[in-house]
PDB file of C-alpha atoms in Angstrom:
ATOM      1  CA  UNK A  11     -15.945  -8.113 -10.825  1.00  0.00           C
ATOM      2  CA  UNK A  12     -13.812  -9.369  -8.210  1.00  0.00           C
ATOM      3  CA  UNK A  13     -12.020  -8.253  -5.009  1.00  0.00           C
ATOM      4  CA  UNK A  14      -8.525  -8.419  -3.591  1.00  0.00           C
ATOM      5  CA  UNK A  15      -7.751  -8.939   0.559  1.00  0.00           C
ATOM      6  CA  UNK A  16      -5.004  -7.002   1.955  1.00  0.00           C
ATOM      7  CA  UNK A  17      -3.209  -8.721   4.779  1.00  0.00           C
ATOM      8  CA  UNK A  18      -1.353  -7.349   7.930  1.00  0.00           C
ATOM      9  CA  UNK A  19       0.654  -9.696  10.313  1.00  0.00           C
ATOM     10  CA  UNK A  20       1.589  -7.589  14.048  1.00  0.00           C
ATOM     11  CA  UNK A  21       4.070  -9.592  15.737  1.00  0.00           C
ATOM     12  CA  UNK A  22       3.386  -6.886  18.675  1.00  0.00           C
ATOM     13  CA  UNK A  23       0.553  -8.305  19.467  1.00  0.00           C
ATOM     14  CA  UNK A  24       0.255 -10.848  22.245  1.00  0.00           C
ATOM     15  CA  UNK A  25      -2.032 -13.905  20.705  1.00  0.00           C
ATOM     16  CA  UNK A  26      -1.288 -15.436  17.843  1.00  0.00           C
ATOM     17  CA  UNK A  27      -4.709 -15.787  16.210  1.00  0.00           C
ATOM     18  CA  UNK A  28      -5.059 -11.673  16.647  1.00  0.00           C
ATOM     19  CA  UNK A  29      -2.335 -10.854  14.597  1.00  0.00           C
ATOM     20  CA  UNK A  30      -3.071 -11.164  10.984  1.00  0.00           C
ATOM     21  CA  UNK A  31      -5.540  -8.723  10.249  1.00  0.00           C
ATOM     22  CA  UNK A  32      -6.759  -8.112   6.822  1.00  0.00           C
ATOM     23  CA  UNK A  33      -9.288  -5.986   4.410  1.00  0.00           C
ATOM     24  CA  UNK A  34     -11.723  -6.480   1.357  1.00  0.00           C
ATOM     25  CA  UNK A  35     -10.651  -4.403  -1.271  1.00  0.00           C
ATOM     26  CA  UNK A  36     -13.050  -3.472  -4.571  1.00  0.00           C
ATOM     27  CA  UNK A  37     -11.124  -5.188  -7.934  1.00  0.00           C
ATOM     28  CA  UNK A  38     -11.748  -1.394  -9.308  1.00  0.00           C
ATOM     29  CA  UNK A  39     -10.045   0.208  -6.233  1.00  0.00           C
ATOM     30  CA  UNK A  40      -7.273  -2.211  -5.660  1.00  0.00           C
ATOM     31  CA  UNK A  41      -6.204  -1.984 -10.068  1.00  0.00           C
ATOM     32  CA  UNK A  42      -6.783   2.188  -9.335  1.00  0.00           C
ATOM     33  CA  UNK A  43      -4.258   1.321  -6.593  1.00  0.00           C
ATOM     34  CA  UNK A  44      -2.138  -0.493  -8.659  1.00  0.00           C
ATOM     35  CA  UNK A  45      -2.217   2.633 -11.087  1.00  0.00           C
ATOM     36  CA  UNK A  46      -1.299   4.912  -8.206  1.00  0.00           C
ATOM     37  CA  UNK A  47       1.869   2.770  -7.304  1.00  0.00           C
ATOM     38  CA  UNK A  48       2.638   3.031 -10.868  1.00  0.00           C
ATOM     39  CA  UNK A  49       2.738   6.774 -11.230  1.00  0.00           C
ATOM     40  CA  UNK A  50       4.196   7.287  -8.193  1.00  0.00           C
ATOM     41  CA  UNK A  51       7.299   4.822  -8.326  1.00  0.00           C
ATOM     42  CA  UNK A  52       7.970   4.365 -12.214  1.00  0.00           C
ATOM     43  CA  UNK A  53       9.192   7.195 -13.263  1.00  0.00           C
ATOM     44  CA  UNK A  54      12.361   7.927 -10.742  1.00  0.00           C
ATOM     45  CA  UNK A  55      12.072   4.998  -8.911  1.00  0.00           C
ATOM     46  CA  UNK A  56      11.532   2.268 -10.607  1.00  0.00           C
ATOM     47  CA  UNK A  57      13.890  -0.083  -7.904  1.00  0.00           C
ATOM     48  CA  UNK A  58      11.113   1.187  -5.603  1.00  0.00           C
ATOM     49  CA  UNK A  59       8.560  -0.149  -7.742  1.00  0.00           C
ATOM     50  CA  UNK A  60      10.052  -3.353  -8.162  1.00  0.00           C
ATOM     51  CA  UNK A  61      10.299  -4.375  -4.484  1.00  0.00           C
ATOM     52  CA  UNK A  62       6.765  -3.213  -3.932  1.00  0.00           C
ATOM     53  CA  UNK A  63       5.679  -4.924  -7.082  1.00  0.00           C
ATOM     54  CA  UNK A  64       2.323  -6.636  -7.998  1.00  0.00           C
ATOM     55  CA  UNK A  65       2.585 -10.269  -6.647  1.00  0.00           C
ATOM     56  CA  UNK A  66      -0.476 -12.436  -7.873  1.00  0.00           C
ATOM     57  CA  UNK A  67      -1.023 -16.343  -6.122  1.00  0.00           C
ATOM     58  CA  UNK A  68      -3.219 -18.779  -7.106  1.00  0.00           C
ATOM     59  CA  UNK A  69      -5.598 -16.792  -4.986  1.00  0.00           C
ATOM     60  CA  UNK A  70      -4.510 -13.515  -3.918  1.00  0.00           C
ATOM     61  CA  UNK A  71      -3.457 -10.827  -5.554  1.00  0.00           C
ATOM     62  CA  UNK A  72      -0.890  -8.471  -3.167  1.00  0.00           C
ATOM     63  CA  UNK A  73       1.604  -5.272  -3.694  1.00  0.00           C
ATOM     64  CA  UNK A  74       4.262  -5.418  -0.557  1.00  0.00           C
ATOM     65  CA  UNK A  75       6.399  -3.030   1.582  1.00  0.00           C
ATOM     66  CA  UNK A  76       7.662  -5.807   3.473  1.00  0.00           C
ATOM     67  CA  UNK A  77      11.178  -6.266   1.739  1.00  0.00           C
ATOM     68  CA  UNK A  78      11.659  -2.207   2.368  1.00  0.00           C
ATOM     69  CA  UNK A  79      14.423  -1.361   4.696  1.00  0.00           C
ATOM     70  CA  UNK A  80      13.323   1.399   6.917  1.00  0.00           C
ATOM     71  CA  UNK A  81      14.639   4.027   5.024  1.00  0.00           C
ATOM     72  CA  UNK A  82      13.308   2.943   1.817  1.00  0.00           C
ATOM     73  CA  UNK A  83       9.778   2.181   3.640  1.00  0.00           C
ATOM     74  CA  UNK A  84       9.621   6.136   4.434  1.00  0.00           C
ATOM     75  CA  UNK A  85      11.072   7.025   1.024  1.00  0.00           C
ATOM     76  CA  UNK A  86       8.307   5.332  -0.273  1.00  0.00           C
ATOM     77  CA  UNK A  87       5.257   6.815   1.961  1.00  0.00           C
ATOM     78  CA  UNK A  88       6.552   9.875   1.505  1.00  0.00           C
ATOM     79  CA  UNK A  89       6.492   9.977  -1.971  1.00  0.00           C
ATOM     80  CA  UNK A  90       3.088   8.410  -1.857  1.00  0.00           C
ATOM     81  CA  UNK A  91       1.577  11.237  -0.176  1.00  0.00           C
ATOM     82  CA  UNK A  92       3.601  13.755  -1.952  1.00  0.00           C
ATOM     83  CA  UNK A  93       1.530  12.359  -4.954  1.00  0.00           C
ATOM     84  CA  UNK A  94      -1.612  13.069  -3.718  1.00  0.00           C
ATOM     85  CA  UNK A  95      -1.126  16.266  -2.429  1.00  0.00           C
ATOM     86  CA  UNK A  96      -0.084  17.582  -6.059  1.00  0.00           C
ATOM     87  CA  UNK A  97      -3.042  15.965  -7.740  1.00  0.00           C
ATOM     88  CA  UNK A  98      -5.049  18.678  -9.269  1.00  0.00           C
ATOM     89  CA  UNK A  99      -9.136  17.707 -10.203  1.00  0.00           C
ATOM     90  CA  UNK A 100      -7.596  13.713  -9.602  1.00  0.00           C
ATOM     91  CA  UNK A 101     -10.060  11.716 -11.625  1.00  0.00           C
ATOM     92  CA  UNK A 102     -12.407   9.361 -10.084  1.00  0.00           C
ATOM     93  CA  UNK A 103     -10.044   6.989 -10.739  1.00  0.00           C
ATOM     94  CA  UNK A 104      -7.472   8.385  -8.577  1.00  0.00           C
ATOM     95  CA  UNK A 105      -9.947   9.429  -6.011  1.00  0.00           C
ATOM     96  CA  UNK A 106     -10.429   5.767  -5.664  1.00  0.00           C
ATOM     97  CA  UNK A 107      -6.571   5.214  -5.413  1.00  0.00           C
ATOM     98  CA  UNK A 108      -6.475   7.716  -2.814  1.00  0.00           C
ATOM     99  CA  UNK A 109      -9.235   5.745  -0.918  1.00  0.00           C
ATOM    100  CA  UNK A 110      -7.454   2.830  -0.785  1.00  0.00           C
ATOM    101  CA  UNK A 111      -4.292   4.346   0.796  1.00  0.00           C
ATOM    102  CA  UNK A 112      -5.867   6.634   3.237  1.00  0.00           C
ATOM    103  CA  UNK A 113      -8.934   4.436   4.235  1.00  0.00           C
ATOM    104  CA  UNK A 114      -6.850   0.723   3.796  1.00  0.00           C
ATOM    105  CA  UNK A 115      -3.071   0.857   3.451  1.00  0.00           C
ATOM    106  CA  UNK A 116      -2.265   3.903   5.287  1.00  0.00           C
ATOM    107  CA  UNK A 117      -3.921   2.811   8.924  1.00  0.00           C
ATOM    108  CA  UNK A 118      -1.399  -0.131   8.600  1.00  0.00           C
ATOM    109  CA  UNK A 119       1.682   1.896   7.154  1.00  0.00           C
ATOM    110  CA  UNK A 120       1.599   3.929  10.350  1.00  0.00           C
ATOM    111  CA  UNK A 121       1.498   0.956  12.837  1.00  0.00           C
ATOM    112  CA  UNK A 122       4.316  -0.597  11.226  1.00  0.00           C
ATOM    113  CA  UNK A 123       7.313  -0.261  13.666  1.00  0.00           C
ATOM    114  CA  UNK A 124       9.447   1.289  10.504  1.00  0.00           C
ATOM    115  CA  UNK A 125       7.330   4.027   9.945  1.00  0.00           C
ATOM    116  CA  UNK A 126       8.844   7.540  10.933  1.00  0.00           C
ATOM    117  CA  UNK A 127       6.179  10.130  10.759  1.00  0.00           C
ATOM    118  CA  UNK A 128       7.430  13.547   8.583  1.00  0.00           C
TER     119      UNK A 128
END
C-alpha cells in the first residue's frame, strides 16, 4: 500500500514558503480517482483526458489541470460533477473517487483564479 501527495502552488499568496500547499492521498483513493478521470473524460473527451493525464516521477505520482485554458478548466469541472450527480448506488469504489474530489481536489479547483462557478 502506498500513497500519492497532491500539490497546489498560490502565487496569490504573499510569502513564498506559504504557497505550495499539498495533501496525502490513500494509493486506493487516488487509483479510484484515476478511474473517475477515466470515465468521465474517455469517452467524449479523450483530448481532455490527455492534458489532465496520469504523470508518474521518480517519486510522485500526479493528474494535472494546469495546462487547461480557462475554458477547458470549467469544461472539465463541470463534467466532473455532472458525473457524480448521475451516479446511481456508485460503488465503494466510486464513493472513494468522489471523496477525493470533493474532500481533496475540489477545495483547490475553486481557489484557482480560472474557476467560474455554474
Amino acid at each position: 500500500m502506498g500513497a500519492s501527495i497532491l500539490f497546489r502552488r498560490d502565487e496569490t499568496i504573499e510569502k513564498p514558503e506559504d504557497r505550495l500547499t499539498s495533501a496525502f492521498i490513500h494509493s486506493s483513493y487516488w487509483d479510484a480517482f484515476g478511474d473517475l478521470l477515466d470515465a468521465v473524460f474517455l469517452p467524449d473527451t479523450p483530448k481532455l483526458h490527455e492534458i489532465i493525464k496520469y504523470e508518474e516521477g521518480e517519486y510522485l505520482k500526479f493528474y494535472s489541470f494546469v495546462e487547461l485554458d480557462k475554458a477547458d478548466f470549467n469544461h472539465a469541472v463541470k463534467l466532473i460533477r455532472d458525473y457524480l450527480v448521475k451516479q446511481q448506488n456508485p460503488t465503494e469504489w466510486q464513493k472513494m473517487a468522489e471523496v477525493v474530489w470533493e474532500d481533496v481536489a475540489e477545495p483547490y479547483i475553486i481557489q484557482d483564479k480560472r474557476y467560474q462557478p455554474e
